[in-house]
């Protein structure tokens, strides 16, 4: 960032202070700074904390398009009441749970709305194209609207994708062009890593996210694998014999990665599904292991990802601050 005070920073700084204080009065009442010309669109796989979305979507700066989840014959969208419980019960009972990409029409609506609000362009950041056709749907929609749209395949998931989105919002607040906002987001995305543990590989196999052989290998030998996202795909990282050892090893891998980042730059996010206590305990241990890193953001895994990862997943994202020298592109969320 330049040494001068960027035109969007007074606005952005005020919102971040409000989030840290947990105060909501006046949300959405302040106009977007005139220098801000770029709107950011993403999908619910970004796993952005709910209050962060509330703050930054109130004026149209950020739009999160929900990804549908089908449980049996019923279709649900992210944010609907009891969706997490519905998915958990379905998985436990063996009921089929599937996911799909949003329709091009949903993105078209988001892009048109940005234009109507006065934004000059859109940067649209989405879940890995190797795991979902969401970015393709966004590209189809981009061809139908008059406002210029930059569609970016994040090649990742969860808050790794979310950190790229947050970086884009920061860059837009600095008055940057769509190309510059996209480049800034790509830089943030390139600096993120996703590590996760799942008690069972079966749900990932059912969703086609890993091969049948890998699932059988885990089941036969009672292996508790640590997985990662590499080049947009899920890959096995290490084989561990018990859940306790797998979580301990996950902590070691994350701590080593975070400690190797430039001083003051590492940021962490922890996701869970059905096991918030484990997630909070893991975040607490990471705070001790990496004291220079701000407290981890803790969020439940979005429905579209929980449907594939299954109950008991623990995922940790390691990234870097949204601006040089500041890890506070977003706030810590407990929940």
Short mmCIF file of C-alpha atoms in Angstrom, two decimals:
data_model
loop_
_atom_site.label_atom_id
_atom_site.label_comp_id
_atom_site.label_asym_id
_atom_site.label_seq_id
_atom_site.Cartn_x
_atom_site.Cartn_y
_atom_site.Cartn_z
CA UNK A 1 0.00 0.00 0.00
CA UNK A 2 1.23 3.56 -0.58
CA UNK A 3 2.46 5.66 2.32
CA UNK A 4 -0.33 8.22 1.90
CA UNK A 5 -3.71 7.69 3.56
CA UNK A 6 -5.69 5.78 0.89
CA UNK A 7 -9.08 7.35 0.08
CA UNK A 8 -11.07 4.38 1.30
CA UNK A 9 -9.27 3.77 4.55
CA UNK A 10 -11.19 6.09 6.92
CA UNK A 11 -14.38 4.25 5.91
CA UNK A 12 -12.79 0.80 6.18
CA UNK A 13 -11.03 1.56 9.47
CA UNK A 14 -14.29 2.73 11.08
CA UNK A 15 -16.01 -0.50 10.09
CA UNK A 16 -13.20 -2.68 11.44
CA UNK A 17 -13.28 -0.80 14.74
CA UNK A 18 -17.03 -1.35 14.92
CA UNK A 19 -16.62 -5.06 14.30
CA UNK A 20 -14.00 -5.40 17.05
CA UNK A 21 -16.30 -3.63 19.48
CA UNK A 22 -19.20 -5.85 18.51
CA UNK A 23 -21.33 -2.79 17.83
CA UNK A 24 -23.88 -2.69 15.03
CA UNK A 25 -25.66 0.72 15.26
CA UNK A 26 -25.78 2.57 11.99
CA UNK A 27 -24.81 -0.38 9.82
CA UNK A 28 -25.18 0.55 6.17
CA UNK A 29 -26.01 4.23 6.84
CA UNK A 30 -22.68 5.63 5.70
CA UNK A 31 -22.27 6.07 1.95
CA UNK A 32 -19.53 4.22 0.11
CA UNK A 33 -16.55 6.56 -0.46
CA UNK A 34 -16.61 8.15 -3.90
CA UNK A 35 -13.19 6.66 -4.70
CA UNK A 36 -14.55 3.12 -4.34
CA UNK A 37 -15.67 1.91 -7.75
CA UNK A 38 -15.33 -1.88 -7.53
CA UNK A 39 -17.87 -4.28 -5.99
CA UNK A 40 -16.81 -7.74 -4.84
CA UNK A 41 -18.95 -10.86 -5.37
CA UNK A 42 -18.21 -14.31 -4.00
CA UNK A 43 -20.02 -17.54 -3.05
CA UNK A 44 -20.81 -19.03 0.32
CA UNK A 45 -17.90 -21.48 0.11
CA UNK A 46 -15.71 -18.53 1.16
CA UNK A 47 -16.85 -19.16 4.77
CA UNK A 48 -16.74 -15.47 5.65
CA UNK A 49 -17.80 -14.69 9.24
CA UNK A 50 -21.43 -13.62 9.34
CA UNK A 51 -20.89 -10.25 11.02
CA UNK A 52 -18.11 -9.42 8.56
CA UNK A 53 -20.51 -10.09 5.69
CA UNK A 54 -23.20 -7.98 7.36
CA UNK A 55 -20.87 -5.00 7.69
CA UNK A 56 -19.45 -5.07 4.19
CA UNK A 57 -22.54 -6.12 2.25
CA UNK A 58 -24.84 -3.43 3.68
CA UNK A 59 -23.86 -0.89 1.02
CA UNK A 60 -23.45 -3.38 -1.84
CA UNK A 61 -19.68 -3.51 -1.58
CA UNK A 62 -19.77 -7.27 -1.01
CA UNK A 63 -22.29 -9.84 -2.21
CA UNK A 64 -22.21 -13.50 -1.16
CA UNK A 65 -24.19 -15.79 -3.49
CA UNK A 66 -25.45 -18.87 -1.60
CA UNK A 67 -24.52 -22.31 -2.91
CA UNK A 68 -27.38 -24.84 -2.86
CA UNK A 69 -27.33 -28.09 -0.90
CA UNK A 70 -29.77 -30.92 -1.65
CA UNK A 71 -30.77 -33.19 1.24
CA UNK A 72 -32.90 -35.97 -0.15
CA UNK A 73 -35.28 -34.13 -2.46
CA UNK A 74 -35.19 -30.82 -0.57
CA UNK A 75 -32.96 -27.95 -1.70
CA UNK A 76 -31.48 -25.58 0.88
CA UNK A 77 -29.42 -22.42 0.60
CA UNK A 78 -26.64 -21.22 2.89
CA UNK A 79 -28.05 -19.28 5.82
CA UNK A 80 -31.41 -21.05 5.97
CA UNK A 81 -32.59 -22.06 9.44
CA UNK A 82 -31.29 -25.38 10.76
CA UNK A 83 -29.40 -26.27 7.58
CA UNK A 84 -26.39 -27.46 9.60
CA UNK A 85 -28.57 -29.68 11.77
CA UNK A 86 -30.41 -30.96 8.70
CA UNK A 87 -27.14 -31.93 7.01
CA UNK A 88 -25.76 -33.51 10.19
CA UNK A 89 -28.84 -35.70 10.66
CA UNK A 90 -28.82 -36.67 6.99
CA UNK A 91 -25.15 -37.66 7.05
CA UNK A 92 -25.58 -39.64 10.26
CA UNK A 93 -28.55 -41.54 8.82
CA UNK A 94 -26.98 -42.18 5.43
CA UNK A 95 -29.42 -39.93 3.60
CA UNK A 96 -27.99 -38.58 0.34
CA UNK A 97 -26.56 -35.06 0.55
CA UNK A 98 -25.48 -33.33 -2.65
CA UNK A 99 -24.33 -29.87 -3.62
CA UNK A 100 -24.57 -27.80 -6.76
CA UNK A 101 -23.30 -24.56 -8.19
CA UNK A 102 -25.44 -21.41 -8.04
CA UNK A 103 -27.28 -20.61 -11.26
CA UNK A 104 -25.86 -18.05 -13.71
CA UNK A 105 -29.01 -16.05 -13.03
CA UNK A 106 -28.04 -15.56 -9.40
CA UNK A 107 -24.73 -14.05 -10.42
CA UNK A 108 -26.36 -12.00 -13.14
CA UNK A 109 -28.66 -10.50 -10.51
CA UNK A 110 -25.69 -9.68 -8.24
CA UNK A 111 -23.74 -8.01 -11.07
CA UNK A 112 -26.72 -5.95 -12.23
CA UNK A 113 -27.39 -4.85 -8.66
CA UNK A 114 -23.79 -3.62 -8.37
CA UNK A 115 -24.20 -1.56 -11.52
CA UNK A 116 -27.47 -0.09 -10.26
CA UNK A 117 -25.74 0.96 -7.05
CA UNK A 118 -23.21 2.95 -9.05
CA UNK A 119 -20.20 0.63 -9.04
CA UNK A 120 -18.23 0.71 -12.27
CA UNK A 121 -16.99 -2.89 -12.23
CA UNK A 122 -17.08 -6.17 -10.30
CA UNK A 123 -14.46 -8.66 -9.15
CA UNK A 124 -16.08 -12.07 -8.63
CA UNK A 125 -14.05 -14.61 -6.60
CA UNK A 126 -15.12 -18.26 -6.39
CA UNK A 127 -14.49 -21.74 -5.05
CA UNK A 128 -11.90 -23.83 -6.89
CA UNK A 129 -13.00 -24.78 -10.38
CA UNK A 130 -11.60 -28.27 -9.77
CA UNK A 131 -14.23 -28.77 -7.05
CA UNK A 132 -17.22 -26.88 -8.42
CA UNK A 133 -18.56 -25.29 -11.60
CA UNK A 134 -19.36 -22.06 -9.76
CA UNK A 135 -16.77 -19.95 -11.56
CA UNK A 136 -18.16 -21.20 -14.90
CA UNK A 137 -21.64 -20.04 -13.88
CA UNK A 138 -20.18 -16.66 -12.95
CA UNK A 139 -18.48 -16.37 -16.35
CA UNK A 140 -21.75 -17.11 -18.15
CA UNK A 141 -23.46 -14.40 -16.13
CA UNK A 142 -20.64 -11.94 -16.79
CA UNK A 143 -21.31 -12.22 -20.53
CA UNK A 144 -24.93 -11.14 -20.04
CA UNK A 145 -24.41 -7.87 -18.19
CA UNK A 146 -23.17 -4.46 -19.19
CA UNK A 147 -20.96 -3.86 -16.16
CA UNK A 148 -17.39 -5.24 -16.58
CA UNK A 149 -16.82 -8.35 -14.43
CA UNK A 150 -13.47 -9.97 -13.56
CA UNK A 151 -14.12 -13.63 -12.63
CA UNK A 152 -11.41 -15.23 -10.51
CA UNK A 153 -11.14 -18.97 -9.73
CA UNK A 154 -9.60 -18.91 -6.24
CA UNK A 155 -8.27 -22.48 -6.65
CA UNK A 156 -9.09 -23.02 -2.99
CA UNK A 157 -11.99 -23.20 -0.49
CA UNK A 158 -13.17 -21.95 2.88
CA UNK A 159 -11.52 -18.98 4.52
CA UNK A 160 -8.55 -19.42 2.19
CA UNK A 161 -10.94 -18.20 -0.49
CA UNK A 162 -12.40 -15.80 2.08
CA UNK A 163 -9.03 -14.18 2.74
CA UNK A 164 -8.75 -13.43 -0.96
CA UNK A 165 -12.21 -11.87 -0.83
CA UNK A 166 -11.28 -9.79 2.20
CA UNK A 167 -8.15 -8.65 0.41
CA UNK A 168 -10.26 -7.61 -2.56
CA UNK A 169 -12.54 -5.53 -0.32
CA UNK A 170 -9.48 -3.84 1.19
CA UNK A 171 -8.03 -3.08 -2.25
CA UNK A 172 -11.39 -1.70 -3.44
CA UNK A 173 -11.50 0.56 -0.38
CA UNK A 174 -8.12 1.90 -1.49
CA UNK A 175 -9.75 3.10 -4.71
CA UNK A 176 -8.01 0.59 -6.94
CA UNK A 177 -9.20 -0.51 -10.37
CA UNK A 178 -10.82 -3.89 -11.00
CA UNK A 179 -7.58 -5.27 -12.45
CA UNK A 180 -5.68 -4.09 -9.38
CA UNK A 181 -8.30 -5.48 -7.01
CA UNK A 182 -8.10 -8.83 -8.80
CA UNK A 183 -4.29 -8.81 -8.64
CA UNK A 184 -4.35 -8.00 -4.93
CA UNK A 185 -6.81 -10.84 -4.28
CA UNK A 186 -4.67 -13.25 -6.32
CA UNK A 187 -1.65 -12.31 -4.24
CA UNK A 188 -3.57 -13.04 -1.02
CA UNK A 189 -4.85 -16.34 -2.42
CA UNK A 190 -1.36 -17.40 -3.45
CA UNK A 191 -0.27 -16.97 0.16
CA UNK A 192 -2.93 -19.22 1.70
CA UNK A 193 -2.80 -22.89 2.59
CA UNK A 194 -5.62 -25.20 3.66
CA UNK A 195 -4.93 -28.12 6.01
CA UNK A 196 -7.68 -30.33 7.39
CA UNK A 197 -8.53 -33.52 9.21
CA UNK A 198 -11.67 -35.62 8.64
CA UNK A 199 -12.69 -38.61 10.77
CA UNK A 200 -13.83 -40.43 7.61
CA UNK A 201 -13.03 -40.13 3.92
CA UNK A 202 -16.34 -41.66 2.88
CA UNK A 203 -18.29 -38.45 2.38
CA UNK A 204 -15.48 -36.95 0.29
CA UNK A 205 -15.53 -40.11 -1.83
CA UNK A 206 -19.30 -39.95 -2.30
CA UNK A 207 -19.01 -36.37 -3.51
CA UNK A 208 -16.26 -37.27 -5.97
CA UNK A 209 -13.68 -35.11 -4.20
CA UNK A 210 -11.27 -38.03 -3.67
CA UNK A 211 -10.92 -41.42 -5.33
CA UNK A 212 -12.55 -44.64 -4.15
CA UNK A 213 -9.12 -46.18 -3.57
CA UNK A 214 -8.15 -43.43 -1.13
CA UNK A 215 -11.38 -43.89 0.82
CA UNK A 216 -10.93 -47.67 0.98
CA UNK A 217 -7.34 -47.21 2.13
CA UNK A 218 -8.49 -45.00 4.99
CA UNK A 219 -11.28 -47.37 6.04
CA UNK A 220 -9.30 -50.62 5.90
CA UNK A 221 -6.33 -49.40 7.86
CA UNK A 222 -8.17 -47.06 10.26
CA UNK A 223 -6.06 -44.21 8.94
CA UNK A 224 -6.94 -40.67 10.02
CA UNK A 225 -5.54 -38.63 7.15
CA UNK A 226 -4.44 -35.04 7.13
CA UNK A 227 -5.43 -33.47 3.83
CA UNK A 228 -4.58 -30.26 2.03
CA UNK A 229 -5.79 -28.25 -0.93
CA UNK A 230 -3.15 -27.96 -3.62
CA UNK A 231 -3.71 -26.32 -7.02
CA UNK A 232 -7.42 -26.36 -6.32
CA UNK A 233 -7.66 -30.08 -5.53
CA UNK A 234 -7.81 -32.09 -2.32
CA UNK A 235 -4.65 -34.11 -1.75
CA UNK A 236 -3.51 -36.45 1.06
CA UNK A 237 -0.75 -34.90 3.12
CA UNK A 238 0.04 -37.39 5.90
CA UNK A 239 -1.28 -40.68 7.30
CA UNK A 240 -1.92 -40.81 11.05
CA UNK A 241 -3.18 -43.76 13.10
CA UNK A 242 -5.55 -42.05 15.54
CA UNK A 243 -7.76 -38.99 15.73
CA UNK A 244 -5.81 -37.52 18.66
CA UNK A 245 -2.50 -37.91 16.83
CA UNK A 246 -3.99 -36.52 13.63
CA UNK A 247 -5.20 -33.35 15.35
CA UNK A 248 -1.87 -32.95 17.14
CA UNK A 249 -0.02 -33.33 13.86
CA UNK A 250 -2.38 -30.88 12.16
CA UNK A 251 -1.49 -28.36 14.89
CA UNK A 252 2.24 -28.94 14.29
CA UNK A 253 1.94 -28.46 10.54
CA UNK A 254 -0.05 -25.25 10.93
CA UNK A 255 2.29 -23.83 13.58
CA UNK A 256 5.32 -24.52 11.39
CA UNK A 257 3.71 -22.85 8.38
CA UNK A 258 2.52 -19.79 10.34
CA UNK A 259 5.89 -19.37 12.06
CA UNK A 260 7.65 -19.35 8.69
CA UNK A 261 5.61 -16.36 7.44
CA UNK A 262 7.01 -12.81 7.50
CA UNK A 263 6.90 -11.32 11.02
CA UNK A 264 3.45 -10.06 11.96
CA UNK A 265 1.82 -11.26 8.75
CA UNK A 266 0.42 -14.72 9.52
CA UNK A 267 -3.34 -15.08 9.91
CA UNK A 268 -5.28 -18.18 10.89
CA UNK A 269 -8.84 -19.39 10.48
CA UNK A 270 -10.34 -22.56 11.96
CA UNK A 271 -13.42 -24.33 10.58
CA UNK A 272 -15.49 -27.07 12.18
CA UNK A 273 -18.69 -29.01 11.63
CA UNK A 274 -20.48 -30.35 14.67
CA UNK A 275 -17.43 -30.01 16.95
CA UNK A 276 -17.06 -26.34 18.00
CA UNK A 277 -15.38 -27.25 21.31
CA UNK A 278 -12.57 -29.04 19.47
CA UNK A 279 -12.18 -26.05 17.15
CA UNK A 280 -11.89 -23.60 20.04
CA UNK A 281 -9.39 -25.85 21.81
CA UNK A 282 -7.31 -26.14 18.65
CA UNK A 283 -7.37 -22.36 18.19
CA UNK A 284 -6.28 -21.89 21.81
CA UNK A 285 -3.33 -24.24 21.37
CA UNK A 286 -2.34 -22.51 18.13
CA UNK A 287 -2.38 -19.16 19.94
CA UNK A 288 0.20 -20.57 22.33
CA UNK A 289 2.25 -22.22 19.58
CA UNK A 290 2.30 -19.10 17.38
CA UNK A 291 2.11 -16.16 19.83
CA UNK A 292 2.97 -13.57 17.17
CA UNK A 293 -0.14 -14.47 15.19
CA UNK A 294 -3.50 -12.79 15.93
CA UNK A 295 -6.19 -15.10 17.37
CA UNK A 296 -7.71 -17.39 14.78
CA UNK A 297 -11.08 -16.69 13.25
CA UNK A 298 -13.37 -19.58 14.19
CA UNK A 299 -16.37 -20.38 12.03
CA UNK A 300 -18.60 -23.33 11.28
CA UNK A 301 -17.87 -24.84 7.90
CA UNK A 302 -20.32 -23.57 5.25
CA UNK A 303 -23.07 -26.03 4.41
CA UNK A 304 -21.73 -26.62 0.90
CA UNK A 305 -18.37 -27.74 2.33
CA UNK A 306 -19.76 -29.53 5.39
CA UNK A 307 -21.84 -31.70 3.06
CA UNK A 308 -18.61 -33.12 1.60
CA UNK A 309 -16.28 -33.07 4.60
CA UNK A 310 -18.73 -34.66 7.03
CA UNK A 311 -19.13 -34.41 10.79
CA UNK A 312 -16.07 -33.85 12.95
CA UNK A 313 -13.93 -32.06 10.38
CA UNK A 314 -11.29 -29.62 11.60
CA UNK A 315 -9.78 -27.33 8.99
CA UNK A 316 -7.14 -24.66 9.48
CA UNK A 317 -6.29 -21.98 6.95
CA UNK A 318 -2.97 -20.19 7.08
CA UNK A 319 -2.76 -16.91 5.22
CA UNK A 320 -1.26 -13.45 5.46
CA UNK A 321 -2.59 -10.02 6.33
CA UNK A 322 -4.67 -8.09 3.85
CA UNK A 323 -2.22 -5.20 3.88
CA UNK A 324 1.56 -5.18 4.39
CA UNK A 325 2.32 -4.84 8.07
CA UNK A 326 -1.29 -5.39 9.18
CA UNK A 327 -2.96 -8.73 9.84
CA UNK A 328 -6.28 -6.99 10.44
CA UNK A 329 -7.99 -7.29 7.08
CA UNK A 330 -10.72 -8.93 9.14
CA UNK A 331 -11.56 -9.37 12.79
CA UNK A 332 -11.53 -12.32 15.10
CA UNK A 333 -14.88 -14.07 15.28
CA UNK A 334 -15.78 -16.48 18.04
CA UNK A 335 -18.53 -18.91 17.18
#
